[in-house]
PDB file of C-alpha atoms in Angstrom:
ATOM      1  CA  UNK A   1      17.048  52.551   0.333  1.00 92.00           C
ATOM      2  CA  UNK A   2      13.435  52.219   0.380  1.00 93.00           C
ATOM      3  CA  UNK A   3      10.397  54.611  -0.508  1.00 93.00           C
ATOM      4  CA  UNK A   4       8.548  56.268   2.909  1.00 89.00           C
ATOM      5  CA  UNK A   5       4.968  57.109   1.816  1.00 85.00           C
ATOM      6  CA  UNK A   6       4.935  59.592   4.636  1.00 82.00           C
ATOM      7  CA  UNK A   7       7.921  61.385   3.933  1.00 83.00           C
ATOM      8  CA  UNK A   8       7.326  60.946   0.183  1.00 85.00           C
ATOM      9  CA  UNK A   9      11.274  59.675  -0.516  1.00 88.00           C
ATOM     10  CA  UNK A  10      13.355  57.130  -0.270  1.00 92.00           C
ATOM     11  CA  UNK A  11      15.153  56.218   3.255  1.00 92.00           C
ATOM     12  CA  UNK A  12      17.731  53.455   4.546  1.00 92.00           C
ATOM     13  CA  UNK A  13      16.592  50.351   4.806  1.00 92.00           C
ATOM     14  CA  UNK A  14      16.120  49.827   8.864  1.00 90.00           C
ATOM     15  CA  UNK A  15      14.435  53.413   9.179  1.00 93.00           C
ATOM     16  CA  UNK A  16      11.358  55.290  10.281  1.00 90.00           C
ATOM     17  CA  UNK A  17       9.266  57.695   9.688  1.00 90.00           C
ATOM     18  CA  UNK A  18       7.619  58.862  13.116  1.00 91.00           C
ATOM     19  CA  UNK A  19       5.577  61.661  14.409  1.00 91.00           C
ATOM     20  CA  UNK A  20       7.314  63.911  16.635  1.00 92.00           C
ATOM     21  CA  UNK A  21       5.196  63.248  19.818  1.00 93.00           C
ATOM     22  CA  UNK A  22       6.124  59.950  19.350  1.00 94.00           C
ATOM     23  CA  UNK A  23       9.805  60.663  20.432  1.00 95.00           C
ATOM     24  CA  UNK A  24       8.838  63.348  23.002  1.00 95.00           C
ATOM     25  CA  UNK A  25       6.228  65.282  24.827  1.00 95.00           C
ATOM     26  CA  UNK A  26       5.417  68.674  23.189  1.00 93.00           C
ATOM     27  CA  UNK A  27       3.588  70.729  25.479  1.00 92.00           C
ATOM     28  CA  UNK A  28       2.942  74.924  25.614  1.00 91.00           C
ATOM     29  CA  UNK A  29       4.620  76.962  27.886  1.00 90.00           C
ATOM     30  CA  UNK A  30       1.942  79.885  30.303  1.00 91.00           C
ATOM     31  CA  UNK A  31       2.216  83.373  30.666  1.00 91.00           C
ATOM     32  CA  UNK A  32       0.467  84.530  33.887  1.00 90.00           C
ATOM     33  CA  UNK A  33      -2.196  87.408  33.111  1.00 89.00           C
ATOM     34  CA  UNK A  34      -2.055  90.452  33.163  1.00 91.00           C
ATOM     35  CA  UNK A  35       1.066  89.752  32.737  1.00 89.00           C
ATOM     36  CA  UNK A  36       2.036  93.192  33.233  1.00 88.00           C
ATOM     37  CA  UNK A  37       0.896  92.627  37.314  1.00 90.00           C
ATOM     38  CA  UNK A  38       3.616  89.884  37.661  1.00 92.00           C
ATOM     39  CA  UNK A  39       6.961  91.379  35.803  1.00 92.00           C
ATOM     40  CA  UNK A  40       9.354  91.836  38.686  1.00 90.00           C
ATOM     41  CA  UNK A  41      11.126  95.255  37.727  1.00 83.00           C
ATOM     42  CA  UNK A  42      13.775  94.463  39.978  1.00 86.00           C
ATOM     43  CA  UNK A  43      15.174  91.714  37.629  1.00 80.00           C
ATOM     44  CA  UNK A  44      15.750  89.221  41.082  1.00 83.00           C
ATOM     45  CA  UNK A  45      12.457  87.400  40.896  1.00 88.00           C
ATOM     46  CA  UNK A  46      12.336  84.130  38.695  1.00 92.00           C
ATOM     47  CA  UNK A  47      13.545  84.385  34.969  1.00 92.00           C
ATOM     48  CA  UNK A  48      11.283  85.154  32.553  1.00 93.00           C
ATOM     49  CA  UNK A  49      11.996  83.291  29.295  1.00 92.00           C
ATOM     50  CA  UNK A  50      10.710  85.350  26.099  1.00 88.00           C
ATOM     51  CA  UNK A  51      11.402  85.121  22.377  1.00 87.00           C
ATOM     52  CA  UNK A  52      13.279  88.363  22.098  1.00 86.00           C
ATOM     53  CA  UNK A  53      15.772  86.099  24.673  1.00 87.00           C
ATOM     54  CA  UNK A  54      16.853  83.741  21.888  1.00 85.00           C
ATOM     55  CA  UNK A  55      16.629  86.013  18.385  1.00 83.00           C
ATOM     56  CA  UNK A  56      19.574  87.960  20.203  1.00 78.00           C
ATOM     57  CA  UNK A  57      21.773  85.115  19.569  1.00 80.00           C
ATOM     58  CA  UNK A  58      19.889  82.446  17.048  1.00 82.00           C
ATOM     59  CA  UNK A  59      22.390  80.224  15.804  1.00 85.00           C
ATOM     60  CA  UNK A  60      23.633  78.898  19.502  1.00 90.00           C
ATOM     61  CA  UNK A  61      21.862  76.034  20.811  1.00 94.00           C
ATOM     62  CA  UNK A  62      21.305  77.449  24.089  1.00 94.00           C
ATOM     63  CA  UNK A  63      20.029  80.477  26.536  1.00 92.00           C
ATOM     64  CA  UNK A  64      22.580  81.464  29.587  1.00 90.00           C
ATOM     65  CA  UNK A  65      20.724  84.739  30.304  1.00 85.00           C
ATOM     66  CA  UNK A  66      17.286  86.432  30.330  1.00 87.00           C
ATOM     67  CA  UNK A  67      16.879  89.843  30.473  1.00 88.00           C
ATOM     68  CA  UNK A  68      13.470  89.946  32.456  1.00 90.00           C
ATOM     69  CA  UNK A  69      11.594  88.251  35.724  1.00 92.00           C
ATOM     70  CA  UNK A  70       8.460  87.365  36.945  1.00 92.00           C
ATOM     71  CA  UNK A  71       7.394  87.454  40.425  1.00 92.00           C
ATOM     72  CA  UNK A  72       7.376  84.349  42.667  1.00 90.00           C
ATOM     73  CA  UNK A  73       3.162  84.646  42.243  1.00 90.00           C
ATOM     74  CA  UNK A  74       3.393  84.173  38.240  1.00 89.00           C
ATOM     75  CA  UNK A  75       5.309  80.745  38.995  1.00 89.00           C
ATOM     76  CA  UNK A  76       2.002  78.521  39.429  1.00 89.00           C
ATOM     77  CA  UNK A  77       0.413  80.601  36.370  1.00 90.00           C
ATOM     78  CA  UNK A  78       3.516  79.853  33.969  1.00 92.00           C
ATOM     79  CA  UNK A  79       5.379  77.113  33.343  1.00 93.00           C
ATOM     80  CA  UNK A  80       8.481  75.714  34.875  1.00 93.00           C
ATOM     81  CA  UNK A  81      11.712  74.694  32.953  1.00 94.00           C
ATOM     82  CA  UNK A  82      14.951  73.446  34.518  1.00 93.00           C
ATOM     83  CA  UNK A  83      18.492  73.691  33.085  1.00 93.00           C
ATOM     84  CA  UNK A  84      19.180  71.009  30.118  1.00 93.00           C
ATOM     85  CA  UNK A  85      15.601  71.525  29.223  1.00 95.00           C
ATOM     86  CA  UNK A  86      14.778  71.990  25.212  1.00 96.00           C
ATOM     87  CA  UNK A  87      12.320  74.340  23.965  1.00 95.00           C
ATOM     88  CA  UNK A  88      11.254  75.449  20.642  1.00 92.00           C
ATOM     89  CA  UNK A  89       9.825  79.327  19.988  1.00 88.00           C
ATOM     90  CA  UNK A  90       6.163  78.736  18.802  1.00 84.00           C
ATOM     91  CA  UNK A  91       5.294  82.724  17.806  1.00 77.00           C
ATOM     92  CA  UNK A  92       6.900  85.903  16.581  1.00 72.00           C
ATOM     93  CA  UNK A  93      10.412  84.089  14.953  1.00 78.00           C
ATOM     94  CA  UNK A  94       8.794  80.432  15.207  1.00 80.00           C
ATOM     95  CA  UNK A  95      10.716  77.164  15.011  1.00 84.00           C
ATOM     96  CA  UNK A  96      13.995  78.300  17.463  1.00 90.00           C
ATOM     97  CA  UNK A  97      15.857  75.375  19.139  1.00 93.00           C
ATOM     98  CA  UNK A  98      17.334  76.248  22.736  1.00 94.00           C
ATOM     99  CA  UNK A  99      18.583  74.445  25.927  1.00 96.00           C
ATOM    100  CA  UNK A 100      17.142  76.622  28.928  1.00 94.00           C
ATOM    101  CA  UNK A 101      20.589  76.742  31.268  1.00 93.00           C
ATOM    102  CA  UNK A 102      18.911  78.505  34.295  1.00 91.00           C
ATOM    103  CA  UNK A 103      15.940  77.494  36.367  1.00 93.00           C
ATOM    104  CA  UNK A 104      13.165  79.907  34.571  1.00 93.00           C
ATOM    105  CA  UNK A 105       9.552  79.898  33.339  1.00 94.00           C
ATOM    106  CA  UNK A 106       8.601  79.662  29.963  1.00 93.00           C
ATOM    107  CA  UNK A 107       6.433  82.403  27.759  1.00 89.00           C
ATOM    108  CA  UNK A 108       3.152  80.982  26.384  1.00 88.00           C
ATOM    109  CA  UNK A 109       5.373  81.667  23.052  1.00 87.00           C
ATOM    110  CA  UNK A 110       7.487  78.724  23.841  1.00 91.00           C
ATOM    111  CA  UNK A 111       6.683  74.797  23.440  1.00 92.00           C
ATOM    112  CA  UNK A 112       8.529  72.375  25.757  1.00 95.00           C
ATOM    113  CA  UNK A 113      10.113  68.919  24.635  1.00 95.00           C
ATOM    114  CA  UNK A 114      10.447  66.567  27.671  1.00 95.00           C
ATOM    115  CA  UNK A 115      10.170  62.778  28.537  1.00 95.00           C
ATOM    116  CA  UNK A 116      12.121  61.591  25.438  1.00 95.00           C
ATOM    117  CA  UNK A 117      15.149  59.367  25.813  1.00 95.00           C
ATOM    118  CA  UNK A 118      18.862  60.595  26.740  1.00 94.00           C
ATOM    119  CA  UNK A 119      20.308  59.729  23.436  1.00 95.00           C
ATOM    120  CA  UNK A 120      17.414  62.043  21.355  1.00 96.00           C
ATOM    121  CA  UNK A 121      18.342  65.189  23.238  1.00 95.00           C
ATOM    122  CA  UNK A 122      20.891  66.104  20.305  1.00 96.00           C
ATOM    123  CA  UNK A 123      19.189  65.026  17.573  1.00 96.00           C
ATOM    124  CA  UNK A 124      16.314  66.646  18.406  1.00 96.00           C
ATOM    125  CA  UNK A 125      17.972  69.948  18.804  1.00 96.00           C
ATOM    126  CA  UNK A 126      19.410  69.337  14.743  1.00 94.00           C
ATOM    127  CA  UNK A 127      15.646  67.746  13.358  1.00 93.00           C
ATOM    128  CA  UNK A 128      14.194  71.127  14.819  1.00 91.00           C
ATOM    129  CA  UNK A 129      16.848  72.892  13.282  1.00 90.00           C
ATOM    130  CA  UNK A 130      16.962  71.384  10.349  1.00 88.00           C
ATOM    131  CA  UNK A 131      13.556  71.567   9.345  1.00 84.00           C
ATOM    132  CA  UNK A 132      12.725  75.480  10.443  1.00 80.00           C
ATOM    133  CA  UNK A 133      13.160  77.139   7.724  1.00 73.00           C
ATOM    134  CA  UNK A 134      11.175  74.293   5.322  1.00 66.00           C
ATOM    135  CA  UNK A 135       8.342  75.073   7.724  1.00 64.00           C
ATOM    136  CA  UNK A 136       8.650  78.222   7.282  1.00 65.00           C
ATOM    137  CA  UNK A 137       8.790  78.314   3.738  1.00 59.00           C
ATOM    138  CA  UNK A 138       6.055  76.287   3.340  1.00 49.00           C
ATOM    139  CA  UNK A 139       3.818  78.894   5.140  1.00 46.00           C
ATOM    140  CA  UNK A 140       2.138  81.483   3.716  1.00 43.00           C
ATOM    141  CA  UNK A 141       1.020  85.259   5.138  1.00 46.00           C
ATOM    142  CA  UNK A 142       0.698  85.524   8.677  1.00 50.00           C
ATOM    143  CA  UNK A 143       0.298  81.614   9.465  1.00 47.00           C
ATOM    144  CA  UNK A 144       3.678  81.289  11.239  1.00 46.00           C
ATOM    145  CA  UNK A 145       3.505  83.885  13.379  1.00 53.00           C
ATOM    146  CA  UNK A 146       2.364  81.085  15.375  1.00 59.00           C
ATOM    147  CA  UNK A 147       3.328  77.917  15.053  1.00 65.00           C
ATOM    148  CA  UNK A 148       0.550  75.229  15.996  1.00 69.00           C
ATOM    149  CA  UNK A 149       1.733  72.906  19.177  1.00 75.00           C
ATOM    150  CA  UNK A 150      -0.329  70.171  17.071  1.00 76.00           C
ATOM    151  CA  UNK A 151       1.428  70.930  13.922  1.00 79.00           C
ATOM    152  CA  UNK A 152       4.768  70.384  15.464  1.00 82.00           C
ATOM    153  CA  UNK A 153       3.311  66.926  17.493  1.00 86.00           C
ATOM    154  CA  UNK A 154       2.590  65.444  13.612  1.00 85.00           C
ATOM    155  CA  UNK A 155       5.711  66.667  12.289  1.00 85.00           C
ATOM    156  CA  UNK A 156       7.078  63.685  10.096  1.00 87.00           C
ATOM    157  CA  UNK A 157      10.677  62.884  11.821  1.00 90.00           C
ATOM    158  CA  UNK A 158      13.264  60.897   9.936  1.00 90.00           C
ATOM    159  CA  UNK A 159      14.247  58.578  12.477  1.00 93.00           C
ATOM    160  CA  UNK A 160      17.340  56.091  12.430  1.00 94.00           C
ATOM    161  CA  UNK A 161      17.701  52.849  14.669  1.00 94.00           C
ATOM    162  CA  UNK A 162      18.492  53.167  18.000  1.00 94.00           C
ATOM    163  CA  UNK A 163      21.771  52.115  18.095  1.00 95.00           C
ATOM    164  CA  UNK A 164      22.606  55.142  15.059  1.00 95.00           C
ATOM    165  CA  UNK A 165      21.472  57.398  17.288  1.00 96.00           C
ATOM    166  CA  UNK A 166      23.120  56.296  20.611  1.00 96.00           C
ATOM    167  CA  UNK A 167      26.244  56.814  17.734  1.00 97.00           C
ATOM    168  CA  UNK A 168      25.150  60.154  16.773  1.00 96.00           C
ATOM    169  CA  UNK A 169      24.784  61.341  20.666  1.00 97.00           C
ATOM    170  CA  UNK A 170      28.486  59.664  21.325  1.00 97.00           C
ATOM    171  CA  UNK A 171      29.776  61.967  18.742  1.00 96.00           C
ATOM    172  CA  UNK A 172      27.900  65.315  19.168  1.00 96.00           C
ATOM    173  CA  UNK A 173      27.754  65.096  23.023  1.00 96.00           C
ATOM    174  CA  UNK A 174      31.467  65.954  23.941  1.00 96.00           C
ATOM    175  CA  UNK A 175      30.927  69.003  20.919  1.00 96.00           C
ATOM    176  CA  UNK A 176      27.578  70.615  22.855  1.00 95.00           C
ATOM    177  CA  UNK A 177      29.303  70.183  25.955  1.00 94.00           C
ATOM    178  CA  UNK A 178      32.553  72.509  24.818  1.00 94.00           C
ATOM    179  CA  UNK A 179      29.931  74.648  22.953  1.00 94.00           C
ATOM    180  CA  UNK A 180      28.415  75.153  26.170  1.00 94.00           C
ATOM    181  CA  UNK A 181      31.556  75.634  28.248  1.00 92.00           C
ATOM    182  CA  UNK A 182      32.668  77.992  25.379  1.00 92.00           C
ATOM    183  CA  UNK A 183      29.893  80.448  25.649  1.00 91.00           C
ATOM    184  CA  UNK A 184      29.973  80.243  29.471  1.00 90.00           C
ATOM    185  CA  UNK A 185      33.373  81.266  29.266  1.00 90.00           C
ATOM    186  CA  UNK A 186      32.776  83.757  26.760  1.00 88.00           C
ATOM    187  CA  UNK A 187      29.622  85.471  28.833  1.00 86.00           C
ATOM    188  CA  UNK A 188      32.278  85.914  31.657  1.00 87.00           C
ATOM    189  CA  UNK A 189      34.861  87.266  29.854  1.00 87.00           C
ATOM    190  CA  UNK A 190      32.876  90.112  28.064  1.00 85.00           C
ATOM    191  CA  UNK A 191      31.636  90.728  31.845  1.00 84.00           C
ATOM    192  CA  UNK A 192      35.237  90.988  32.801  1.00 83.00           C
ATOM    193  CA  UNK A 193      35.800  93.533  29.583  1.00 82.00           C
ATOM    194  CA  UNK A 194      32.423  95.370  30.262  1.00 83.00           C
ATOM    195  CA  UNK A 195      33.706  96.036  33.496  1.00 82.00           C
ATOM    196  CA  UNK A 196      37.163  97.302  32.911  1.00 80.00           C
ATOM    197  CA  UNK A 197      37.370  98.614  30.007  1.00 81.00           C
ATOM    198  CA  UNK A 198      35.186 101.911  30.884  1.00 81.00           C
ATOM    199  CA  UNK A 199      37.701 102.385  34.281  1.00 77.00           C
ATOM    200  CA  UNK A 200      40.786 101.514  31.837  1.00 77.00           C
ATOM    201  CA  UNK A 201      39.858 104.213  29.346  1.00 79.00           C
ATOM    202  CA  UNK A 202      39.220 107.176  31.577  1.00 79.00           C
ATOM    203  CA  UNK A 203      42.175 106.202  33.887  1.00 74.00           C
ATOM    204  CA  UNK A 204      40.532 105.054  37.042  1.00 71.00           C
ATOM    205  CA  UNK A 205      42.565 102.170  37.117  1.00 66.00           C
ATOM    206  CA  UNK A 206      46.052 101.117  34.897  1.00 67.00           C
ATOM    207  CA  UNK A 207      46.301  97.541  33.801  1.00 62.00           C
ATOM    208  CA  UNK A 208      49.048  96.197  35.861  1.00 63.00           C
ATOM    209  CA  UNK A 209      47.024  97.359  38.963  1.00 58.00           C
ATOM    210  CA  UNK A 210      44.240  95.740  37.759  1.00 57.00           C
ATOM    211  CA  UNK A 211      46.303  92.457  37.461  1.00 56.00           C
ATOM    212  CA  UNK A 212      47.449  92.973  40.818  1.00 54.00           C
ATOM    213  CA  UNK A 213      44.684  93.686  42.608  1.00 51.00           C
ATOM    214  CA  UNK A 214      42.921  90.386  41.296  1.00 48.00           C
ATOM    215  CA  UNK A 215      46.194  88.391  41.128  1.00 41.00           C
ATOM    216  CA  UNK A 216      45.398  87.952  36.959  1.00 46.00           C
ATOM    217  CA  UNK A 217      47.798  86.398  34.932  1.00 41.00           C
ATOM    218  CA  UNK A 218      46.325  87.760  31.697  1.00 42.00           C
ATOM    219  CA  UNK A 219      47.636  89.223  28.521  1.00 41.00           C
ATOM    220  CA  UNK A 220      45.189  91.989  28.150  1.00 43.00           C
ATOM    221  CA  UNK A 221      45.100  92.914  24.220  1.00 41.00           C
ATOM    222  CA  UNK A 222      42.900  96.447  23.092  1.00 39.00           C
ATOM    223  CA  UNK A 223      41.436  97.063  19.773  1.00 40.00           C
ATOM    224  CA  UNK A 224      38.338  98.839  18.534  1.00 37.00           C
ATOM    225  CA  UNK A 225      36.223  96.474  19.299  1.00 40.00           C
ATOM    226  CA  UNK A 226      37.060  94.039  21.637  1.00 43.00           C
ATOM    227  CA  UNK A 227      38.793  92.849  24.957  1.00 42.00           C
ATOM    228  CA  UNK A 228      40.893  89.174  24.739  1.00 42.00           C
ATOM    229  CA  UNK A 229      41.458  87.816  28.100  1.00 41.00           C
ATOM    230  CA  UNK A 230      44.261  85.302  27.250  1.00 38.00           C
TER     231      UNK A 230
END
């Protein structure tokens, strides 16, 4: 171990201490104004990425649906993410780590990590995590109800050698990818129980004619709360 004047402790031997824009591009997302003049109220335009979007769900690492669109128009006025692409909230609940899984464009509340390499994309996510709620603690009043896009680009970032961290993505990248698969899974299956348990309950359909009809070969267990699809 060896003492890091910028981080103000000791670290491995081999180490660094580096700014975050050092690792990555940090860039603001765009909201188009009046923004009011480009919501699509049909919900089919292109999504519309806001911060109420990821407080829903804050502990998974990433954002499978949006709940409101912009027109085509706003597109050039906002900014454009693709899936896989990690973004950090920036105002009302600051410091949120997500992987946009849709095609969208991004709220002026959002910052935008790209052009780092392959084997940062995880530990990335966990710095950000990790050091939200010390940034947050560390502010006083009102200051975090935005978080500065500069503030985040000097962000001291522990940062191992590269061959640690081609280790670390080894490990953690077959556990994000059955996260992921999980919660896909999961978003279909309470669309499946959304869907039939209101017809099951008033007797529009039974359950063995909803196996039949769509050739299921499910064990379909009831309780208060939920609907397993086995």
């Amino acid at each position: 171990m060896v003492w890091n004047e910028l981080l103000k402790r000791e670290i491995p031997v081999g180490w660094n201490s580096l700014e975050l824009q050092e690792l990555c591009n940090i860039n603001r997302g765009a909201s188009p104004r009046p923004i009011d003049d480009f919501m699509d109220s049909t919900n089919t335009g292109i999504p519309w990425i806001k911060i109420s979007d990821a407080t829903e769900d804050i502990e998974s690492p990433y954002l499978l649906t949006i709940r409101e669109c912009i027109i085509p128009e706003g597109k050039n006025k906002s900014v454009s993410v693709k899936p896989d692409t990690l973004i950090v909230s920036n105002s009302a609940t600051p410091g949120i780590p997500k992987f946009v899984e849709i095609n969208a464009c991004v709220h002026d509340g959002w910052l935008v990590l790209t052009n780092y390499e392959s084997y940062l994309k995880y530990y990335l996510f966990y710095v950000i995590k990790m050091v939200r709620y010390n940034l947050l603690h560390l502010a006083s009043g009102s200051i975090f109800k935005n978080l500065k896009t500069d503030y985040l680009k000097i962000l001291p970032t522990l940062t191992p050698q590269k061959i640690i961290l081609k280790k670390f993505d080894e490990k953690v990248k077959p556990i994000m990818k059955q996260i992921l698969t999980m919660e896909k899974e999961i978003k279909e299956l309470v669309k499946l129980r959304d869907t039939l348990l209101p017809l099951l309950m008033n007797g529009q359909v039974t359950l063995n004619s909803c196996l039949s009809q769509h050739h299921f070969h499910y064990f379909v267990k009831f309780n208060l709360w939920e609907v397993y699809v086995i």
